[in-house]
């Protein structure tokens, strides 16, 4: 029959075994696996001493360590996560086993404090220099710098669009009477300023149209004036005021010709604003004969290859949009045109030059002749060679560009592909409508708006020129609303001219074109100069089919950034990515060890407070006041709490946490 002692020892034996195994694992962490036999011997010795001190045989059997097990069984008994017992042990293990250069010097030279301190300063200095250079590297990366890469390609390209204007603005029939009144008012102003009388045999206006005329009055308060300045310089301009007659300013110019043209344009725009939205095309005034002949790569052009429109300043305009690819470079494989440059129904104060306005641009792009066009002289043959450059920009975050109208801060008023100039004009016109309640006649209108005319908007000129001045000084938000195009083509032109037709071939060429030359008695060997001044020939071709591509490339892509970081890391520490993971492991172990030590301290604090209360109330601690894993040990051994070793209490606390 079992005695109570034997029954207690059998009940509490599993708890004793678990506590002893925890003690052995804790000792193996401090002293290594090679010292396990010595620990078992010491445990056996402790058990013998306990028996000699009067312990029962049953107690002695329960206190004996378990028999040694094979290595595989011992490895199966180990925990999945083993932590170091202190921060010093953790740091020593890291410095001894890390692959970072110089880390082992911090512990192997522990007997020489001067050397340890020197290597510590070197290690910290290298770490500081590394992260300082990392800061410079990331600062440069986040500025997103780019480099321009130039490459040359050779392939067939579509021929660009060519826009030509006759520089002969016409007089619409419905406002011809108002334009004649403006011409008379202009003669009065020029006569008062320069004492110049226009000849009576000048341009004779066509017969006045008897149809309905829009209501209009000529604002004679806006006159050309000679302005004197303190420096003695004479300037010419005109005065503009707001709707109340105040806040007046002078639109002044140092050149009288420029002042007269700008003054005439101001009145001219107010008259054209009275026209309906769809009015006649001016190419009908030429009878459709502005382009006498056209050939591309030896083939005749067709009417469907041209688009016509009217420009208020440059007159009848034709855009060549033939969908043809340039097969070979050279004059014979380009476009050749013979054009007429007569100036019928001329507006002398609006257009002061005779010739042809030409612009070469990308297909489906709006031509802005006043910004990018060039002039061709009449009576000459002009040869224009083209070289193409294609620009490709990176989008965000490297540059502020767009592939369409997605990133534009407003509506594009032109029914064409996106260009920076079209966006700026659209932005200005929208601000004009918002500020002045009307739009400028040279630009398209937003929906529901109307063009400015001082018949309907007396102070539109004051508002327009104020707004236009702000646009020139970058005070308007149009520059920020309109990004550059991410992909665009630019054309480099080289031109040469010669007299055309020559004196020997002028008669038959002009006769073939429908203008026979009439020789005068005094100049029997040369054609009439007026006939030559009304003709021009233009040849446009690719000089070479090779084209350059200017492409933005990021200085630091993600692989290049990682490569630069790896180079700096290897320079200062001679390590790799796995070394960085070792540092991460050190950080995680330190955090886990901090939590474990905090949990132990919290448990010990609670246990000491409970033990003090129990000692004060009882002479012997009760089993219910101790942790569960060690409660039965105390009851079985019968010893006070003060006789437990520090290792045993630590292991129990560790199991609890």
XYZ file of C-alpha atoms in Angstrom:
657
model
C 0.000 0.000 0.000
C 1.325 3.387 -0.946
C 2.189 5.824 1.760
C 1.294 9.549 1.392
C 4.941 10.336 0.732
C 5.086 7.866 -2.179
C 1.776 9.111 -3.514
C 2.940 12.743 -3.354
C 6.209 11.940 -5.062
C 4.436 10.189 -7.950
C 1.969 13.029 -8.381
C 4.612 15.736 -8.357
C 7.260 13.903 -10.399
C 6.204 15.390 -13.838
C 6.489 18.944 -12.544
C 9.886 18.203 -11.022
C 11.122 16.730 -14.299
C 9.927 19.771 -16.338
C 11.622 22.182 -13.940
C 14.873 20.186 -14.059
C 14.796 20.152 -17.876
C 14.260 23.917 -17.898
C 17.273 24.282 -15.568
C 19.448 22.219 -17.877
C 18.431 24.239 -20.970
C 19.139 27.488 -19.141
C 22.590 26.258 -18.094
C 23.320 24.993 -21.628
C 22.542 28.468 -23.003
C 25.224 30.028 -20.759
C 27.938 27.397 -20.888
C 27.363 25.421 -24.123
C 26.363 21.897 -24.941
C 29.857 20.546 -24.220
C 29.410 21.242 -20.476
C 26.190 19.243 -20.172
C 27.853 16.183 -18.545
C 29.457 18.348 -15.905
C 26.104 19.925 -15.154
C 24.503 16.523 -14.817
C 27.278 15.491 -12.455
C 26.798 18.560 -10.359
C 23.079 17.905 -10.271
C 23.769 14.340 -9.184
C 26.122 15.654 -6.522
C 23.467 18.046 -5.325
C 21.053 15.137 -5.074
C 23.535 13.108 -3.008
C 24.029 16.021 -0.657
C 20.300 16.320 -0.314
C 20.089 12.598 0.630
C 22.874 12.984 3.162
C 21.027 15.833 4.795
C 18.159 13.564 5.719
C 15.915 13.369 2.656
C 13.798 10.284 2.120
C 14.707 7.694 -0.519
C 11.579 8.569 -2.460
C 12.561 12.199 -2.528
C 16.038 11.283 -3.606
C 14.737 9.179 -6.492
C 12.516 12.011 -7.609
C 15.404 14.508 -7.542
C 17.745 12.389 -9.678
C 18.274 13.691 -13.232
C 16.904 11.587 -16.080
C 19.264 9.210 -17.843
C 21.224 10.632 -20.765
C 19.401 10.463 -24.106
C 20.715 10.211 -27.646
C 21.517 13.370 -29.543
C 18.493 13.148 -31.812
C 16.093 12.826 -28.865
C 17.769 15.729 -27.082
C 17.458 17.875 -30.199
C 13.774 17.046 -30.440
C 13.296 18.305 -26.902
C 14.699 21.774 -27.680
C 12.350 24.717 -28.148
C 11.657 26.263 -31.556
C 12.869 29.738 -30.426
C 15.917 30.090 -28.142
C 16.823 33.593 -26.900
C 19.939 34.885 -25.229
C 19.915 35.507 -21.502
C 21.338 39.085 -21.619
C 22.153 41.918 -23.987
C 25.878 41.381 -23.446
C 25.579 37.776 -24.578
C 23.504 38.881 -27.600
C 26.057 41.541 -28.593
C 28.980 39.149 -28.131
C 27.323 36.516 -30.301
C 26.600 39.065 -33.044
C 30.107 40.537 -33.141
C 31.700 37.081 -33.136
C 29.589 35.619 -35.956
C 28.672 38.675 -38.097
C 30.084 39.041 -41.631
C 30.549 42.807 -41.247
C 34.199 43.800 -41.267
C 35.487 45.130 -37.948
C 32.634 43.805 -35.807
C 34.698 40.975 -34.297
C 37.323 43.510 -33.182
C 34.865 44.873 -30.648
C 34.890 41.628 -28.626
C 38.124 39.826 -29.469
C 40.159 42.722 -28.055
C 38.229 42.833 -24.775
C 41.475 42.577 -22.757
C 42.725 45.813 -24.368
C 40.222 48.566 -23.635
C 42.117 51.159 -25.687
C 41.967 48.973 -28.770
C 38.313 48.186 -28.154
C 37.493 51.880 -27.809
C 39.456 52.715 -30.990
C 37.644 50.075 -33.006
C 34.342 51.228 -31.577
C 35.005 54.791 -32.720
C 36.076 53.552 -36.162
C 32.938 51.437 -36.438
C 30.670 54.326 -35.456
C 32.545 56.721 -37.760
C 32.175 54.356 -40.715
C 28.491 53.940 -39.928
C 27.991 57.718 -39.776
C 29.853 58.293 -43.053
C 27.818 55.552 -44.723
C 24.468 57.031 -43.788
C 25.640 60.547 -44.622
C 26.426 59.366 -48.141
C 23.135 57.489 -48.194
C 21.400 60.791 -47.456
C 23.176 62.529 -50.336
C 22.348 59.622 -52.640
C 18.646 59.633 -51.793
C 18.477 63.423 -52.053
C 19.795 63.190 -55.588
C 17.500 60.270 -56.412
C 14.383 62.081 -55.183
C 15.222 65.101 -57.332
C 14.718 62.738 -60.306
C 17.559 63.959 -62.552
C 17.691 62.901 -66.197
C 20.308 62.785 -68.916
C 19.675 63.324 -72.608
C 20.534 60.385 -74.832
C 20.947 61.114 -78.552
C 20.509 58.287 -81.031
C 20.240 58.243 -84.841
C 17.595 56.205 -86.675
C 17.092 55.585 -90.365
C 13.623 54.693 -91.598
C 10.901 56.084 -93.792
C 8.892 58.933 -92.290
C 5.611 60.532 -93.261
C 6.128 63.875 -94.910
C 5.281 66.710 -92.492
C 2.403 69.102 -92.999
C 3.128 72.325 -94.895
C 0.960 75.428 -94.375
C 1.201 78.332 -96.852
C -0.623 81.692 -96.669
C -0.795 84.413 -99.340
C -0.466 87.268 -96.776
C -3.426 89.038 -98.372
C -6.216 89.423 -95.769
C -9.485 89.984 -97.571
C -12.443 92.250 -96.884
C -15.555 90.225 -96.031
C -18.476 91.545 -98.048
C -20.783 92.012 -95.041
C -18.365 94.379 -93.242
C -16.687 95.976 -96.260
C -18.460 99.277 -95.611
C -17.132 99.366 -92.022
C -13.594 98.587 -93.202
C -13.761 101.455 -95.727
C -14.742 103.811 -92.908
C -11.798 102.481 -90.866
C -9.420 103.111 -93.808
C -10.573 106.741 -94.032
C -10.125 107.168 -90.269
C -6.624 105.676 -90.552
C -5.657 108.151 -93.287
C -6.797 111.014 -91.078
C -4.627 109.823 -88.182
C -1.532 109.321 -90.331
C -2.026 112.687 -92.034
C -2.232 114.452 -88.649
C 0.920 112.721 -87.364
C 3.219 112.603 -90.411
C 1.626 115.099 -92.862
C 1.358 112.310 -95.414
C -1.382 112.161 -98.040
C -2.332 108.818 -99.565
C -2.360 108.773 -103.362
C -5.753 108.649 -105.012
C -4.712 105.917 -107.479
C -3.985 103.416 -104.744
C -6.012 100.357 -103.954
C -9.533 100.875 -105.181
C -12.068 99.105 -102.953
C -14.465 96.695 -104.580
C -18.113 97.481 -105.008
C -19.956 97.681 -101.743
C -22.251 94.799 -100.909
C -25.905 95.790 -100.768
C -26.792 93.040 -98.299
C -27.601 93.509 -94.599
C -24.907 95.157 -92.507
C -24.310 94.521 -88.818
C -24.767 97.490 -86.502
C -21.427 99.151 -85.803
C -20.029 102.499 -84.802
C -16.388 103.544 -85.136
C -14.887 104.579 -81.811
C -13.100 107.769 -82.834
C -11.937 108.446 -79.270
C -9.179 105.845 -79.751
C -6.791 107.834 -81.968
C -3.091 107.643 -82.762
C -1.167 110.191 -80.681
C 2.388 111.345 -80.438
C 3.632 110.890 -76.875
C 6.580 112.754 -75.366
C 8.717 111.298 -72.579
C 11.169 112.982 -70.183
C 14.131 111.518 -72.042
C 13.195 113.387 -75.195
C 12.304 110.169 -77.050
C 9.177 110.477 -79.161
C 6.730 107.586 -79.026
C 3.456 106.885 -80.786
C 0.468 105.108 -79.288
C -3.184 105.221 -78.344
C -5.053 105.465 -75.059
C -7.398 102.856 -73.593
C -9.717 103.278 -70.585
C -12.057 101.051 -68.621
C -15.853 101.145 -68.802
C -16.098 104.096 -66.380
C -13.515 106.180 -68.240
C -10.845 105.792 -65.558
C -7.692 103.710 -65.088
C -6.443 104.786 -68.510
C -3.084 103.790 -69.973
C -1.268 104.277 -73.272
C -0.349 101.478 -75.610
C 2.852 103.148 -76.834
C 5.565 102.089 -79.315
C 8.865 103.606 -80.361
C 8.141 102.757 -84.015
C 5.331 104.625 -85.712
C 4.807 101.745 -88.186
C 4.311 99.239 -85.362
C 1.991 101.646 -83.532
C -0.128 102.204 -86.652
C -0.446 98.451 -87.310
C -1.412 97.690 -83.713
C -3.933 100.544 -83.667
C -5.466 99.371 -86.950
C -5.605 95.775 -85.693
C -7.525 96.896 -82.593
C -10.280 98.460 -84.713
C -10.085 95.671 -87.322
C -10.767 92.970 -84.705
C -13.796 94.882 -83.400
C -15.233 94.921 -86.925
C -14.534 91.238 -87.672
C -16.201 90.246 -84.383
C -19.523 91.251 -85.983
C -19.245 88.445 -88.554
C -21.219 85.244 -88.035
C -19.438 82.132 -86.809
C -19.231 80.578 -90.314
C -18.296 83.020 -93.058
C -16.753 82.704 -96.510
C -13.267 81.341 -97.125
C -10.927 83.864 -98.639
C -9.477 81.405 -101.166
C -12.617 82.080 -103.211
C -11.359 85.629 -103.770
C -8.515 84.150 -105.815
C -10.882 81.942 -107.727
C -9.091 78.998 -106.104
C -5.845 79.784 -107.996
C -3.426 80.550 -105.149
C -1.693 77.210 -105.840
C -0.896 77.056 -109.551
C 0.783 73.673 -109.492
C 1.804 71.064 -106.939
C 3.840 67.869 -107.240
C 5.089 65.406 -104.670
C 7.687 62.807 -105.616
C 6.858 63.358 -109.299
C 3.085 62.874 -108.806
C 0.473 65.603 -109.053
C -1.264 66.706 -105.875
C -5.035 66.508 -105.589
C -7.493 68.917 -104.019
C -8.211 66.430 -101.228
C -4.593 66.740 -100.077
C -5.183 70.373 -98.999
C -7.178 71.934 -96.187
C -8.118 75.606 -96.450
C -8.805 78.168 -93.737
C -8.649 81.919 -93.320
C -6.276 83.768 -91.052
C -7.308 87.324 -90.083
C -3.784 88.658 -90.736
C -2.210 86.273 -93.264
C -5.242 85.769 -95.493
C -5.900 82.583 -97.455
C -4.042 79.581 -96.025
C -3.589 76.082 -97.427
C -2.289 73.105 -95.457
C -0.784 70.180 -97.373
C -1.748 66.976 -95.532
C -0.980 64.274 -98.070
C -0.484 60.889 -96.409
C 2.749 60.155 -98.244
C 5.985 58.732 -96.954
C 9.318 60.136 -98.082
C 10.947 57.338 -100.088
C 14.322 58.952 -100.658
C 15.972 62.273 -99.802
C 16.459 65.017 -102.367
C 14.571 67.780 -104.170
C 12.957 65.460 -106.714
C 11.390 63.384 -103.939
C 9.849 66.286 -102.033
C 6.998 68.706 -102.698
C 7.246 71.449 -105.324
C 4.687 74.279 -105.541
C 4.181 77.296 -107.780
C 2.187 80.002 -105.974
C 0.614 83.327 -106.810
C 1.291 86.282 -104.518
C -0.978 89.014 -105.918
C -2.457 91.359 -103.339
C -6.001 92.098 -104.386
C -8.199 94.188 -102.127
C -5.154 94.925 -99.989
C -5.287 96.321 -96.422
C -2.100 98.405 -96.373
C -2.058 99.157 -92.635
C -2.729 95.557 -91.616
C -0.357 93.717 -93.940
C 2.794 95.663 -94.729
C 4.700 92.877 -96.501
C 4.184 90.990 -99.721
C 5.089 87.344 -100.132
C 4.125 83.933 -98.807
C 4.019 82.786 -95.196
C 5.185 79.195 -94.751
C 5.261 76.894 -91.743
C 6.356 73.244 -91.535
C 4.824 71.366 -88.635
C 3.701 67.943 -87.470
C 0.616 66.332 -88.887
C -2.663 67.112 -87.094
C -1.070 70.076 -85.296
C -2.466 73.592 -85.388
C -0.111 75.979 -87.240
C 0.689 79.203 -85.390
C 2.139 81.264 -88.215
C 2.713 84.398 -86.136
C 5.069 82.458 -83.833
C 6.839 79.870 -86.006
C 6.256 80.766 -89.653
C 8.784 82.270 -92.103
C 8.331 84.356 -95.247
C 9.202 83.664 -98.886
C 10.041 86.506 -101.211
C 8.068 86.828 -104.479
C 9.950 86.413 -107.752
C 12.248 83.766 -106.266
C 12.590 80.010 -106.094
C 13.119 78.941 -102.482
C 14.584 75.538 -101.638
C 14.010 74.303 -98.077
C 15.797 71.233 -96.701
C 14.385 69.464 -93.638
C 16.130 67.579 -90.853
C 13.927 66.086 -88.169
C 14.621 65.742 -84.466
C 12.297 63.714 -82.265
C 12.169 64.569 -78.570
C 10.967 62.002 -76.035
C 10.531 63.146 -72.449
C 9.883 61.076 -69.364
C 6.642 61.667 -67.556
C 6.063 62.189 -63.879
C 7.987 62.328 -61.574
C 10.951 63.144 -63.828
C 9.338 65.985 -65.771
C 6.022 67.760 -66.149
C 4.811 66.615 -69.553
C 1.729 65.004 -71.038
C 0.861 62.664 -73.888
C -2.493 64.321 -74.513
C -4.978 66.484 -72.688
C -5.038 64.359 -69.522
C -2.689 66.522 -67.464
C -3.924 69.876 -68.815
C -5.619 72.241 -66.388
C -8.223 73.461 -68.853
C -10.107 72.798 -72.076
C -8.235 72.648 -75.387
C -10.181 74.835 -77.823
C -8.468 73.518 -80.970
C -9.765 70.376 -82.667
C -6.269 68.989 -83.149
C -3.506 67.175 -81.309
C -2.126 68.690 -78.130
C 0.675 71.253 -78.397
C 2.045 73.658 -75.831
C 1.162 76.713 -77.944
C -2.427 75.515 -78.466
C -2.812 75.004 -74.723
C -1.445 78.472 -73.902
C -3.781 80.122 -76.394
C -6.765 78.132 -75.082
C -5.899 79.072 -71.498
C -5.586 82.765 -72.379
C -8.893 82.756 -74.257
C -10.698 81.148 -71.319
C -9.243 83.722 -68.916
C -10.246 86.424 -71.400
C -13.842 85.218 -71.379
C -13.888 84.982 -67.571
C -12.295 88.416 -67.033
C -13.550 90.499 -69.965
C -16.829 88.662 -70.738
C -15.781 88.166 -74.378
C -13.111 86.410 -76.452
C -10.315 87.636 -78.719
C -11.188 87.226 -82.403
C -7.913 85.550 -83.421
C -8.523 82.544 -81.114
C -11.362 79.970 -80.949
C -14.246 80.589 -78.587
C -15.425 78.442 -75.670
C -19.028 77.295 -75.795
C -21.537 80.065 -75.136
C -19.074 82.970 -75.482
C -18.895 85.756 -78.072
C -16.076 87.769 -79.621
C -15.059 91.188 -78.331
C -16.233 94.304 -80.127
C -16.478 97.781 -78.640
C -20.001 97.952 -80.058
C -20.982 95.356 -77.441
C -18.057 95.613 -74.972
C -16.782 99.227 -74.921
C -13.847 98.522 -72.566
C -12.644 95.204 -74.030
C -9.362 96.720 -75.271
C -8.427 97.939 -71.790
C -9.125 94.488 -70.347
C -7.383 92.602 -73.170
C -4.099 94.510 -73.099
C -3.927 94.333 -69.300
C -4.397 90.570 -69.466
C -1.937 90.215 -72.347
C 0.695 92.105 -70.372
C 0.200 89.736 -67.428
C 0.674 86.804 -69.799
C 3.993 88.224 -70.973
C 5.210 88.704 -67.390
C 4.109 85.150 -66.375
C 1.497 86.380 -63.910
C -1.204 84.194 -65.399
C -1.472 80.513 -64.397
C -1.282 79.324 -68.018
C 2.365 78.241 -67.747
C 1.563 75.882 -64.864
C -1.612 74.585 -66.492
C 0.043 73.731 -69.803
C 2.823 71.127 -69.643
C 5.088 70.287 -72.524
C 4.316 67.379 -74.777
C 6.151 64.181 -73.837
C 6.782 63.349 -77.469
C 7.155 65.896 -80.239
C 9.091 66.490 -83.429
C 11.025 69.606 -84.369
C 12.261 70.435 -87.837
C 15.613 72.028 -88.600
C 15.412 73.986 -91.825
C 18.050 75.201 -94.247
C 16.951 77.433 -97.124
C 18.408 78.809 -100.321
C 16.909 81.252 -102.847
C 17.435 82.146 -106.467
C 15.741 84.526 -108.885
C 12.748 82.949 -110.592
C 11.882 83.012 -113.373
C 15.065 84.079 -115.086
C 15.068 86.859 -117.675
C 15.503 84.340 -120.511
C 12.635 82.062 -119.483
C 10.231 84.528 -117.920
C 8.045 84.996 -121.018
C 7.189 81.397 -121.702
C 6.915 80.442 -117.994
C 4.476 83.253 -117.289
C 2.567 82.409 -120.466
C 2.343 78.758 -119.429
C 1.011 79.848 -116.044
C -1.653 82.005 -117.694
C 0.159 85.334 -117.347
C 1.768 86.253 -120.677
C 4.512 88.804 -120.362
C 3.945 92.079 -122.174
C 7.175 93.725 -123.222
C 7.449 97.485 -123.172
C 9.272 99.446 -125.836
C 11.950 100.588 -123.408
C 12.448 97.146 -121.871
C 12.155 94.796 -124.818
C 14.531 92.239 -123.316
C 13.048 91.872 -119.854
C 9.559 90.949 -118.635
C 7.424 93.308 -116.612
C 8.682 93.435 -112.988
C 5.100 93.332 -111.700
C 4.572 89.900 -113.252
C 7.605 88.432 -111.544
C 6.624 89.981 -108.210
C 3.350 88.044 -108.271
C 4.907 84.567 -108.581
C 6.991 82.327 -106.323
C 8.209 78.732 -106.370
C 8.847 76.598 -103.285
C 10.648 73.242 -103.033
C 10.491 71.383 -99.700
C 12.281 68.058 -99.214
C 14.111 65.847 -96.724
C 17.840 66.391 -96.809
C 18.310 62.929 -95.315
C 16.040 60.236 -93.986
C 18.154 59.795 -90.877
C 16.571 61.489 -87.902
C 17.863 62.061 -84.399
C 16.026 60.995 -81.285
C 16.732 62.985 -78.141
C 15.464 60.875 -75.267
C 15.440 61.490 -71.531
C 16.905 58.710 -69.398
C 16.801 58.680 -65.580
C 20.174 59.058 -63.890
C 19.100 56.759 -61.049
C 16.671 53.958 -61.729
C 15.844 51.502 -58.936
C 18.539 48.948 -59.956
C 21.139 51.718 -60.248
C 20.119 53.103 -56.852
C 20.548 49.682 -55.246
C 23.884 49.268 -57.001
C 25.105 52.622 -55.676
C 23.941 51.740 -52.164
C 25.696 48.373 -52.367
C 28.906 50.048 -53.498
C 28.831 52.426 -50.539
C 28.036 49.609 -48.110
C 30.906 47.503 -49.447
C 33.246 50.500 -49.293
C 32.652 51.186 -45.600
C 31.854 47.710 -44.220
C 32.820 45.186 -46.914
C 29.579 43.241 -46.547
C 26.545 42.202 -48.555
C 22.762 42.070 -48.372
C 22.908 39.143 -45.967
C 24.916 41.339 -43.598
C 22.034 43.781 -43.585
C 19.748 40.887 -42.680
C 22.094 40.075 -39.805
C 21.582 43.585 -38.487
C 17.847 43.115 -38.844
C 18.073 39.859 -36.913
C 20.054 41.644 -34.167
C 17.341 44.278 -33.919
C 14.537 41.705 -33.708
C 16.422 39.671 -31.069
C 17.021 42.811 -29.005
C 13.330 43.700 -29.110
C 12.307 40.152 -28.128
C 14.870 40.077 -25.310
C 13.623 43.419 -24.011
C 10.065 42.125 -23.885
C 11.158 38.891 -22.155
C 13.206 40.683 -19.488
C 10.369 43.088 -18.868
C 7.964 40.204 -18.433
C 10.343 38.511 -15.967
C 10.745 41.652 -13.928
C 6.990 42.116 -13.822
C 6.468 38.520 -12.640
C 9.167 38.824 -9.975
C 7.681 42.054 -8.700
C 4.254 40.473 -8.393
C 5.748 37.334 -6.788
C 7.767 39.301 -4.200
C 4.727 41.323 -3.206
C 2.644 38.131 -2.802
C 5.414 36.322 -0.879
C 5.863 39.208 1.541
C 2.166 39.235 2.303
C 2.137 35.461 2.855
C 5.166 35.489 5.217
C 3.552 38.192 7.238
C 0.354 36.150 7.681
C 1.698 32.568 7.847
C 4.889 30.939 8.944
C 5.025 28.615 5.941
C 4.113 29.634 2.340
C 1.110 27.904 0.893
C 1.316 26.113 -2.383
C -1.468 28.196 -3.920
C 0.635 31.402 -3.706
C 3.438 30.148 -5.984
C 3.492 29.724 -9.744
C 1.711 26.647 -11.052
C 4.793 24.924 -12.480
C 6.743 25.087 -9.217
C 3.922 24.886 -6.653
C 4.081 21.105 -6.283
C 7.885 21.171 -6.001
C 7.691 23.330 -2.946
C 5.075 21.168 -1.341
C 7.034 18.050 -2.068
C 10.466 19.262 -1.009
C 9.088 21.060 1.966
C 11.668 23.809 1.799
C 11.035 27.546 2.154
C 11.001 29.859 -0.810
C 14.357 31.333 0.124
C 16.159 28.021 -0.524
C 15.428 28.018 -4.301
C 18.333 28.847 -6.524
C 18.279 31.865 -8.897
C 18.462 29.613 -11.941
C 15.410 27.640 -10.929
C 13.336 30.726 -10.311
C 14.512 32.197 -13.572
C 13.537 29.116 -15.519
C 10.080 29.061 -13.993
C 9.610 32.721 -14.776
C 10.778 32.110 -18.319
C 8.259 29.303 -18.791
C 5.507 31.546 -17.487
C 6.399 34.364 -19.873
